[in-house]
Coordinates of C-alpha atoms and ligand atoms in Angstrom, one line a residue:
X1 CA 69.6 237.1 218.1
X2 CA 69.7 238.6 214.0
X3 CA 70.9 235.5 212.1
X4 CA 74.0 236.2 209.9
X5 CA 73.2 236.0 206.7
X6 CA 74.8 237.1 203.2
X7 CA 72.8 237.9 200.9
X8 CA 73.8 236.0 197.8
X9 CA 71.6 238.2 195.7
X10 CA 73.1 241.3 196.3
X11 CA 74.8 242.6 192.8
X12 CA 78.5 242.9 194.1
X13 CA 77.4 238.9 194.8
X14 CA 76.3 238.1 192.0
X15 CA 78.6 238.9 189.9
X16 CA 81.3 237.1 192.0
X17 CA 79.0 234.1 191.5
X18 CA 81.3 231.5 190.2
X19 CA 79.4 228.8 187.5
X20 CA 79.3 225.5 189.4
X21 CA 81.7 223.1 187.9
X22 CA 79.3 220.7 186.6
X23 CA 77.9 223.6 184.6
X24 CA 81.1 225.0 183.0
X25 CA 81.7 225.8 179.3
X26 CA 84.0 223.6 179.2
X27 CA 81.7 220.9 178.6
X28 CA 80.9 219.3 175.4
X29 CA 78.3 220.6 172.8
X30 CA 75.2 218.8 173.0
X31 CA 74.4 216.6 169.5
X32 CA 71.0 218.2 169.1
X33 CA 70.3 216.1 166.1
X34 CA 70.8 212.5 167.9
X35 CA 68.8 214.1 170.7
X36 CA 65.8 214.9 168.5
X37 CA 66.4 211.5 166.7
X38 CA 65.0 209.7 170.3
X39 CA 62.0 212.3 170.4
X40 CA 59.1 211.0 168.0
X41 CA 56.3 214.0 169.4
X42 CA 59.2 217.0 167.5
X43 CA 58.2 215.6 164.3
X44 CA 55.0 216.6 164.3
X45 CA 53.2 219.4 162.5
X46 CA 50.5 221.7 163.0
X47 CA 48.8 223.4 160.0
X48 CA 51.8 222.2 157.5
X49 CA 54.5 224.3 159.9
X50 CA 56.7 221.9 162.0
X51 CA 55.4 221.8 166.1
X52 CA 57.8 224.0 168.3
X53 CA 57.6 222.1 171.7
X54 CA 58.0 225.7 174.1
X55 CA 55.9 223.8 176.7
X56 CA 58.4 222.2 178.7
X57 CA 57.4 223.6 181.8
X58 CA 53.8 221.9 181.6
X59 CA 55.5 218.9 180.5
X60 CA 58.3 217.1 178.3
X61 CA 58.2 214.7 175.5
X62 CA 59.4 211.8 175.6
X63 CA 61.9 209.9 173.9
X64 CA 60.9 206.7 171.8
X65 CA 62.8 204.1 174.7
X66 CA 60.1 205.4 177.7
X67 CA 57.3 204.9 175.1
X68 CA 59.0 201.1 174.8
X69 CA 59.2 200.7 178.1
X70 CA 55.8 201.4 179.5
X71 CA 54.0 199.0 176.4
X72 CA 57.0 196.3 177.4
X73 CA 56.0 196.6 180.8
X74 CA 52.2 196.3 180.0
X75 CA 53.1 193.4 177.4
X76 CA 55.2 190.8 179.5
X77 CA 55.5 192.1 183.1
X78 CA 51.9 193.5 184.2
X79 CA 51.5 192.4 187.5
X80 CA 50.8 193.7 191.5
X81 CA 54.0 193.5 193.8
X82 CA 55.3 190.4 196.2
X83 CA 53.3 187.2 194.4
X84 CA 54.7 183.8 194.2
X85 CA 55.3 184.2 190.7
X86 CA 57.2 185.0 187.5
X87 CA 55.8 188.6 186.6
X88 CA 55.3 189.5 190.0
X89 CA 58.9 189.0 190.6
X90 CA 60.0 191.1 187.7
X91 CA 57.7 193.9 188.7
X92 CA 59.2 193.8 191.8
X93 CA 62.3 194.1 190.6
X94 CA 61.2 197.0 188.1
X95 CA 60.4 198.8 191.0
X96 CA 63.8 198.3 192.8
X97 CA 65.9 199.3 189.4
X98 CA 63.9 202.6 189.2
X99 CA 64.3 203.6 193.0
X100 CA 68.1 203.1 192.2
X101 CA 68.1 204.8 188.7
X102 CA 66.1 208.4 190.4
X103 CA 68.7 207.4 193.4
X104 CA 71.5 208.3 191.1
X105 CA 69.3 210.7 189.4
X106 CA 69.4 213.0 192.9
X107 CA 72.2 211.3 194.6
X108 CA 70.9 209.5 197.3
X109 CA 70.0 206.0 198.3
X110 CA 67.4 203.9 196.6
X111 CA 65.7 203.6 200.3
X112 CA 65.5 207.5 200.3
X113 CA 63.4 207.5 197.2
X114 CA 59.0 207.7 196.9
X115 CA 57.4 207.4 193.4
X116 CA 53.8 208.9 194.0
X117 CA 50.9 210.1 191.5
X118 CA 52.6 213.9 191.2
X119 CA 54.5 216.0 193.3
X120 CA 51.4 217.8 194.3
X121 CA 49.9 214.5 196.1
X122 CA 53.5 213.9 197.5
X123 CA 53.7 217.1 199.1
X124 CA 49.8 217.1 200.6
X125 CA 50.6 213.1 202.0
X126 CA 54.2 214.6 203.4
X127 CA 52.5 218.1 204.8
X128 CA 50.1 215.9 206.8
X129 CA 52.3 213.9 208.2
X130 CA 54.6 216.8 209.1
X131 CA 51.5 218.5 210.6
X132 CA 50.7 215.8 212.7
X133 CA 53.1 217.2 215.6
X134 CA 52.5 221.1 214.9
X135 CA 50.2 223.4 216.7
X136 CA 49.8 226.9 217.6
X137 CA 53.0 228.4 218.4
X138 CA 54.6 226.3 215.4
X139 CA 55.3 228.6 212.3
X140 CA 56.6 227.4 208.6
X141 CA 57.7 229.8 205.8
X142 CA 56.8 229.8 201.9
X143 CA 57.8 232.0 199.2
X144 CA 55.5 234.5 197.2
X145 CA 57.7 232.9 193.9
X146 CA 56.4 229.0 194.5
X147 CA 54.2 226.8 192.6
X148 CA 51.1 226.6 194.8
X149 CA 51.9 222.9 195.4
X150 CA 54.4 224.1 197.9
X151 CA 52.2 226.5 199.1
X152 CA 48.4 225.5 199.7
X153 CA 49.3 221.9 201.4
X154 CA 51.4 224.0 204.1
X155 CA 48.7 226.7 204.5
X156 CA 46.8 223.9 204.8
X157 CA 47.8 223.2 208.2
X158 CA 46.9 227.0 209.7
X159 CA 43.7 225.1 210.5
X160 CA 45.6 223.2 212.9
X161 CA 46.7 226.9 214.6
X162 CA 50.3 226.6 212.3
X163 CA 51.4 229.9 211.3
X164 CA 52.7 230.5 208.0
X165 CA 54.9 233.4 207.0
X166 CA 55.9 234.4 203.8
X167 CA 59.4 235.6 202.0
X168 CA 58.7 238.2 199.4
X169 CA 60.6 238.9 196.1
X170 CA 62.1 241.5 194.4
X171 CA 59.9 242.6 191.8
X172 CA 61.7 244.3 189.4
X173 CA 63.7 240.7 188.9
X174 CA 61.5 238.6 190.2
X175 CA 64.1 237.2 192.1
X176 CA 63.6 236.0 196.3
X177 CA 64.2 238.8 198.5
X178 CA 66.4 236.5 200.7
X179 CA 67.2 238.7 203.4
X180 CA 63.4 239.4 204.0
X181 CA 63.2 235.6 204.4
X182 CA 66.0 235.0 206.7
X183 CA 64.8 237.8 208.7
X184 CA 61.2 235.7 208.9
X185 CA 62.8 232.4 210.3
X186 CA 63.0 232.4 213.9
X187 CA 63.0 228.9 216.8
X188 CA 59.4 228.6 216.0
X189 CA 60.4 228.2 212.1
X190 CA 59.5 224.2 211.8
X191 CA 59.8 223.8 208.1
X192 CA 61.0 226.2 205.6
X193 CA 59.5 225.3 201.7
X194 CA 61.2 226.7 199.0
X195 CA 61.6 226.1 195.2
X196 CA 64.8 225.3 193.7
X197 CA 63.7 227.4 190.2
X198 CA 60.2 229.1 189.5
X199 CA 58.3 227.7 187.3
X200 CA 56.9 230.9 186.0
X201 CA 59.8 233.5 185.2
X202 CA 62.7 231.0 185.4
X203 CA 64.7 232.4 188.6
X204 CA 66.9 229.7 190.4
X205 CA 66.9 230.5 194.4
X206 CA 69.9 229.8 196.6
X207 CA 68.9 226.5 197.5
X208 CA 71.6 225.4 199.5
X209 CA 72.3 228.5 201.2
X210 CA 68.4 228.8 202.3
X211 CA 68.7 225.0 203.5
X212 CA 71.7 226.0 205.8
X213 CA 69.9 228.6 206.8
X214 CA 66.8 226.9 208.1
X215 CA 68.9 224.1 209.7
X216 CA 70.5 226.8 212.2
X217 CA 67.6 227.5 213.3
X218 CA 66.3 224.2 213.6
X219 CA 63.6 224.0 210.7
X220 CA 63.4 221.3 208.1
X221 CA 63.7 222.0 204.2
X222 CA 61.3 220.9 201.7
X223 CA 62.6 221.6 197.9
X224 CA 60.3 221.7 195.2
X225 CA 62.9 221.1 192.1
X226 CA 59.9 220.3 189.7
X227 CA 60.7 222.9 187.3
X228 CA 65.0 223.0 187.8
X229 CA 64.8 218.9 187.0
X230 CA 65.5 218.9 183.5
X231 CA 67.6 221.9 183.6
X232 CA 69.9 221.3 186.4
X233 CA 71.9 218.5 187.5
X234 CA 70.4 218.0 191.3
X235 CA 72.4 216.8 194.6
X236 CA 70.5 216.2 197.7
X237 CA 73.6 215.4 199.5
X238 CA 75.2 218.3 198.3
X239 CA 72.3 221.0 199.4
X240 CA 71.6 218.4 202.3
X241 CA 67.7 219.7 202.0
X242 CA 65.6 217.4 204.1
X243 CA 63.2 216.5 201.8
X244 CA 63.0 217.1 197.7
X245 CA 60.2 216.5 195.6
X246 CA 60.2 216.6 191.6
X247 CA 57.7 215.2 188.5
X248 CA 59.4 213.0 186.1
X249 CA 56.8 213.9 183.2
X250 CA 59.0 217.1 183.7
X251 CA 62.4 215.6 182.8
X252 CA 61.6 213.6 179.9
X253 CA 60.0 210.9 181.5
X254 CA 56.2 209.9 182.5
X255 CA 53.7 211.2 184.7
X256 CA 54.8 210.4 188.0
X257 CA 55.8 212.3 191.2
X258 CA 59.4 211.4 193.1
X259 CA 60.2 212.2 196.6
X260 CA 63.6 212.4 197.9
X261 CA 63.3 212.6 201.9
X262 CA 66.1 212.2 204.2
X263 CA 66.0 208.4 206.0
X264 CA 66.1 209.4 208.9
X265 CA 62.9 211.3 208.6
X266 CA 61.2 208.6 206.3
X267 CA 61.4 206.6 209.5
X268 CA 60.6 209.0 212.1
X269 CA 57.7 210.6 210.9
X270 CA 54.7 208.8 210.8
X271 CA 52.6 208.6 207.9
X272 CA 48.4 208.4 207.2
X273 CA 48.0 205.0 206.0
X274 CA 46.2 201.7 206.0
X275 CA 47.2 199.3 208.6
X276 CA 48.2 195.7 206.1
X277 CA 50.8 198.4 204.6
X278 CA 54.5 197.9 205.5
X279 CA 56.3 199.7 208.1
X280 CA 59.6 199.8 205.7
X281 CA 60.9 202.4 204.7
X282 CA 60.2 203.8 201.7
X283 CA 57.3 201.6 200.8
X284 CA 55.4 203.0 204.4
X285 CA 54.5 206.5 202.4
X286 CA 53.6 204.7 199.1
X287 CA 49.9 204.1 199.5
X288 CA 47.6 201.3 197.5
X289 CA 49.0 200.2 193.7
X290 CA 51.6 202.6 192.1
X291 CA 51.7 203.0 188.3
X292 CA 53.9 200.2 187.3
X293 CA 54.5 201.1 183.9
X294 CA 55.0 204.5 184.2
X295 CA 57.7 203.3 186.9
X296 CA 59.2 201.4 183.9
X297 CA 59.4 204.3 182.2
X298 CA 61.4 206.3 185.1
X299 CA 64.2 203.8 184.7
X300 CA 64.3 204.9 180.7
X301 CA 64.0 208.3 181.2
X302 CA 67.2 207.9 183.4
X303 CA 68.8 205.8 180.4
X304 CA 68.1 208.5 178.4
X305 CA 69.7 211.1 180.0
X306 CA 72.4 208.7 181.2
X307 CA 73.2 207.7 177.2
X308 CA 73.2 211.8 176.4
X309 CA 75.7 212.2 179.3
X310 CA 78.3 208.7 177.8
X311 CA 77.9 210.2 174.3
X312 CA 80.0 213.8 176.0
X313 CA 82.1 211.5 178.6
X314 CA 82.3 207.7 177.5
X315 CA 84.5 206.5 179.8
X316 CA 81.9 207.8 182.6
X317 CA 82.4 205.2 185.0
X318 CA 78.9 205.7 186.9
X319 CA 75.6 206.4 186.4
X320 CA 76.1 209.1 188.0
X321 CA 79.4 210.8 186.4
X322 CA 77.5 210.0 183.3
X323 CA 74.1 211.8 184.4
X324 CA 76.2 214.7 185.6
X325 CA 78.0 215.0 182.4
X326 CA 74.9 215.3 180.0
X327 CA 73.7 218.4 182.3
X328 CA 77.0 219.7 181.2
X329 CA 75.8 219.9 177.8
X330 CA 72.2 220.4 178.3
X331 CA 73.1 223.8 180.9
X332 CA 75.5 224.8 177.7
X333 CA 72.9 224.3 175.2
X334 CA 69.7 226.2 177.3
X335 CA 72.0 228.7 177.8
X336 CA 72.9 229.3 173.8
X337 CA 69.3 229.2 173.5
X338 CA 68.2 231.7 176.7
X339 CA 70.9 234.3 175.5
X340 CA 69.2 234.3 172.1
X341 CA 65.9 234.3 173.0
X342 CA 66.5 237.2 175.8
X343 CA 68.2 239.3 173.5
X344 CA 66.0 238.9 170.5
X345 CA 63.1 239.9 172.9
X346 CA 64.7 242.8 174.4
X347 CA 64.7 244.6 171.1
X348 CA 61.0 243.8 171.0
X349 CA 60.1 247.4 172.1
X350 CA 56.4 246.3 172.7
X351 CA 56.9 243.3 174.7
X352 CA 58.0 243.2 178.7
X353 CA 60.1 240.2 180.2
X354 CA 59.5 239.2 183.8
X355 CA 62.9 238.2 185.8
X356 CA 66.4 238.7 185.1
X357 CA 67.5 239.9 181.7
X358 CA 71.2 240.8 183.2
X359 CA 73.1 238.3 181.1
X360 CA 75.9 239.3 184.1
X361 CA 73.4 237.3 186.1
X362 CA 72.1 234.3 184.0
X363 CA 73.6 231.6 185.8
X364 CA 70.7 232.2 188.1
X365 CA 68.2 231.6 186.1
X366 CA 66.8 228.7 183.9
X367 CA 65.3 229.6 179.9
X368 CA 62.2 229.7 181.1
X369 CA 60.8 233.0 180.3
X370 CA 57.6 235.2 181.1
X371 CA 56.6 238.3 179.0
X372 CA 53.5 240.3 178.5
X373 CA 52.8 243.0 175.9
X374 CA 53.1 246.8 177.1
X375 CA 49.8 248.3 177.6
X376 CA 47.9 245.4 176.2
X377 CA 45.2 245.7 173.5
X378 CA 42.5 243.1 174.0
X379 CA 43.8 241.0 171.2
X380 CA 47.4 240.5 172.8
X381 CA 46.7 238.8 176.3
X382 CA 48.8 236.0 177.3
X383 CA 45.7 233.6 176.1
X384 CA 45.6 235.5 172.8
X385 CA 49.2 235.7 172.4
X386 CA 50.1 231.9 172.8
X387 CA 46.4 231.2 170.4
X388 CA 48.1 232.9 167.8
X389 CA 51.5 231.2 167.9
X390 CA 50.0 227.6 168.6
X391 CA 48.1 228.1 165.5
X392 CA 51.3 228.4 164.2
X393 CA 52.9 225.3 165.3
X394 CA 54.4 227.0 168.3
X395 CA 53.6 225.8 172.1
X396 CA 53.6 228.2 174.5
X397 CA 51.3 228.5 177.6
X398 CA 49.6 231.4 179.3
X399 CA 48.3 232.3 182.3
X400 CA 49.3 231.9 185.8
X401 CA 50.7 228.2 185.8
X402 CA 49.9 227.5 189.3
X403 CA 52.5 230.3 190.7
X404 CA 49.3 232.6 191.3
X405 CA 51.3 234.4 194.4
X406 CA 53.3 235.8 191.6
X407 CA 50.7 236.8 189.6
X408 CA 48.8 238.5 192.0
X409 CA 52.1 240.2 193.5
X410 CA 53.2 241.8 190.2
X411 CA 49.1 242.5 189.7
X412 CA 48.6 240.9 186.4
X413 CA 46.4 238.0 187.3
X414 CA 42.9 239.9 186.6
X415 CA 44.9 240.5 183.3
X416 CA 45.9 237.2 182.3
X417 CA 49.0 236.4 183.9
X418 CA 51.8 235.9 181.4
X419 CA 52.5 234.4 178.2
X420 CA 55.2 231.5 179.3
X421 CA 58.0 230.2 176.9
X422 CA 59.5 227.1 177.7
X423 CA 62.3 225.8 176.1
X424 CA 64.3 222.6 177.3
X425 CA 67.6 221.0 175.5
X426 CA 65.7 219.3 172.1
X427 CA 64.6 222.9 171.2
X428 CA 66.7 224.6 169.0
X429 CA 68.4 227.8 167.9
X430 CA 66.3 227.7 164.7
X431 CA 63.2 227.4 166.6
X432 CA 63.7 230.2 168.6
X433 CA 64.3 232.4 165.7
X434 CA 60.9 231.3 164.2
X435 CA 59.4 232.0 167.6
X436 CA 60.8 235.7 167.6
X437 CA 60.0 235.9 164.3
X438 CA 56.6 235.0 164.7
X439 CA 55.9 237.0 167.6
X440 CA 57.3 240.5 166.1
X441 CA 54.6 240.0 163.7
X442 CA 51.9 239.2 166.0
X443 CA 53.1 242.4 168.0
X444 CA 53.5 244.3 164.9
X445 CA 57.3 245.1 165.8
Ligands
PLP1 C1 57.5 224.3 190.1 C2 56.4 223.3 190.1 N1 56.1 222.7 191.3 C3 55.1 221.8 191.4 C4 54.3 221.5 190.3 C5 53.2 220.5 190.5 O1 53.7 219.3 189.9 P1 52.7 218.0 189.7 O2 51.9 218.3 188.5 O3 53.7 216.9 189.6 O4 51.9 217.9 190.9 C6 54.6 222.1 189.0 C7 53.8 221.7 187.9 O5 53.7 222.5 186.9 C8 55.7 223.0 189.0 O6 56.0 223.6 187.8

């Protein structure tokens, strides 16, 4: 039987696409200059011009109270978990304050929550134990627009006979052809792995619509939301995906990996690990000593954007309500800065942008954007491109990131994938004008 499926990318759709309400303009303006106050790396320089931080996709700085709370940690409360004594105890209680904070972070409970070294080892431990129970005649389904972490560990498991499938894009867009994918799910699907935004040309998929999806036919849904995390407000109840894994160093925090997985299947499934560890759940998939401090420094990075979120909405009466109100201004502020930057570029004759430039069609994409000169001289590859402006003071990245099925399905790999500008909600409208300034002269527009 053919699934029924709309296609939520077709244009007469995507124009009806209404703004989710958490992401309306009606939200309050984001104080840029209190949120570069709590951000020591912005005032740096490089060369006498002030550092542009464009890197945000590679990683985030971090405000001055995760700094404080890694050295606290390291200065009164260093310890392993479960001694008969005073540090222990607070470290276990660290621990149990920052499973609650990404709990309200992702909207689930604090049982539901794994802190790991990245996503990457998150998602290889999780594809294992997932793989334990699949064999030939079991298929799962990636995207040609993911990160390869959500990629290789599941075409890993082909050497256990697992078939993997693959959804293809649209090129000209770079958006996911989501018919083509629907049309490759079938009762053998087992697990369908999908990114909530690429990390590469900025598209958001229809996350929630792809879980439903796969649940009809029976498959599980693993998220990777490592690059729509500090754009986007996320809601695992909402898309009810099965599992979701994101890095905190992403969101303005340290570098750690977070796993959302549903607790029913934190339960049932059984993981790889050595015998004296628990059987509770969550503690069962978090193997040997976590890092502590960088733990203490989850719980700040969630007071951080939790304070952002009370300065819009102080009568926020949650954690939550408060967390979903500084996305408010941090989708309102990206946005100010996307349109800018997309239409500054686009009269750029010499320069290409990958993904949507349909302002019509912005909401479903994030500011990260991917570009590449026309016709290329050898002085104005991605590498050369983002040499030029770091010397500059301006950090961009070039390259391939890790979404290398991207690259090699739009064929510039061999050429040096794309020059990859970042920006996140402490960049500013200034900075993006010194950017396109910068890079019309580099061009020689
Ligand atoms: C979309 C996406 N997924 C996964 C990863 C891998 O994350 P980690 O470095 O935490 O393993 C990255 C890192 O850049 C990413 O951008």
């Amino acid at each position: 039987m053919k699934h029924s499926w709309t296609d939520p990318w077709e244009p007469a759709e995507r124009r009806r696409y209404v703004i989710p309400a958490t992401e309306t303009a009606a939200s309050a303006a984001l104080d840029i200059a209190w949120v570069r106050s709590q951000f020591p790396a912005l005032a740096q320089t490089v060369s006498g011009h002030p550092a542009v931080f464009f890197d945000g996709p590679g990683g985030t700085q971090v405000p001055q109270r995760v700094i404080d709370a890694i050295s606290d940690y390291l200065r009164r409360d260093n310890a392993n978990t479960d001694g008969a004594y005073s540090t222990s105890r607070r470290t276990n209680a660290m621990l149990a304050s920052a499973r609650a904070a990404m709990a309200d972070f992702l909207n689930c409970s604090a049982d539901e929550i794994v802190f790991g070294q990245n996503m990457t080892a998150l998602t290889y431990a999780m594809s294992r134990a997932i793989g334990r129970d699949l064999g030939p005649g079991d298929e799962i389904l990636v995207t040609r627009l993911d990160h390869d972490a959500n990629v290789s560990p599941w075409l890993a498991l082909e050497e256990k006979g697992v078939m993997i499938r693959w959804a293809e894009i649209h090129a000209d867009d770079c958006t996911l052809d989501v018919e083509d994918l629907a049309e490759k799910l079938n009762s053998k699907t087992r697990l369908v792995a999908i990114g909530y935004a690429s990390n590469a040309v900025g598209t958001i998929n229809p996350v929630k619509e792809i879980v439903r999806v796969a649940h009809s036919f029976g498959a599980l849904a693993y998220v990777d939301a490592v690059h729509y995390a500090p754009h986007g407000l996320i809601d695992v109840a909402a898309l009810d995906c099965d599992f979701l894994v994101c890095s905190t160093y992403k969101f303005y925090g340290p570098h750690m990996g977070v796993l959302y997985g549903k607790r029913e299947h934190l339960a049932r499934l059984r993981p790889y690990k050595v015998r004296p560890l628990t059987e509770a759940v969550p503690l069962r998939w978090e193997w040997g000593t976590l890092n502590h401090e960088c733990i203490a420094g989850i719980t700040a990075c969630v007071d951080y954007i939790t304070d952002l979120g009370r300065r819009n909405h102080s009568e926020a009466a949650t954690r939550r309500a408060a967390i979903i109100s500084a996305f408010e201004s941090i989708h309102r502020h990206e946005h100010l800065l996307m349109n800018r930057l997309i239409a500054g570029l686009s009269e750029i004759p010499q320069l290409k942008i990958y993904g949507i430039t349909d302002p019509s069609c912005f909401a479903w994409r994030c500011p990260t954007l991917a570009l590449r000169v026309v016709n290329q001289a050898a002085d104005q590859t991605p590498l050369a491109l983002a040499t030029k402006l770091g010397d500059r003071g301006i950090f961009t990245w070039d390259g391939n990131y890790y979404a290398l099925n991207l690259t090699e399905r739009l064929d510039v790999e061999k050429s040096g994938g794309f020059l990859r500008i970042g920006p996140v909600h402490y960049n500013t409208v200034e900075e993006v004008d010194r950017l396109l300034g910068v890079l019309r002269e580099i061009v020689g527009a």
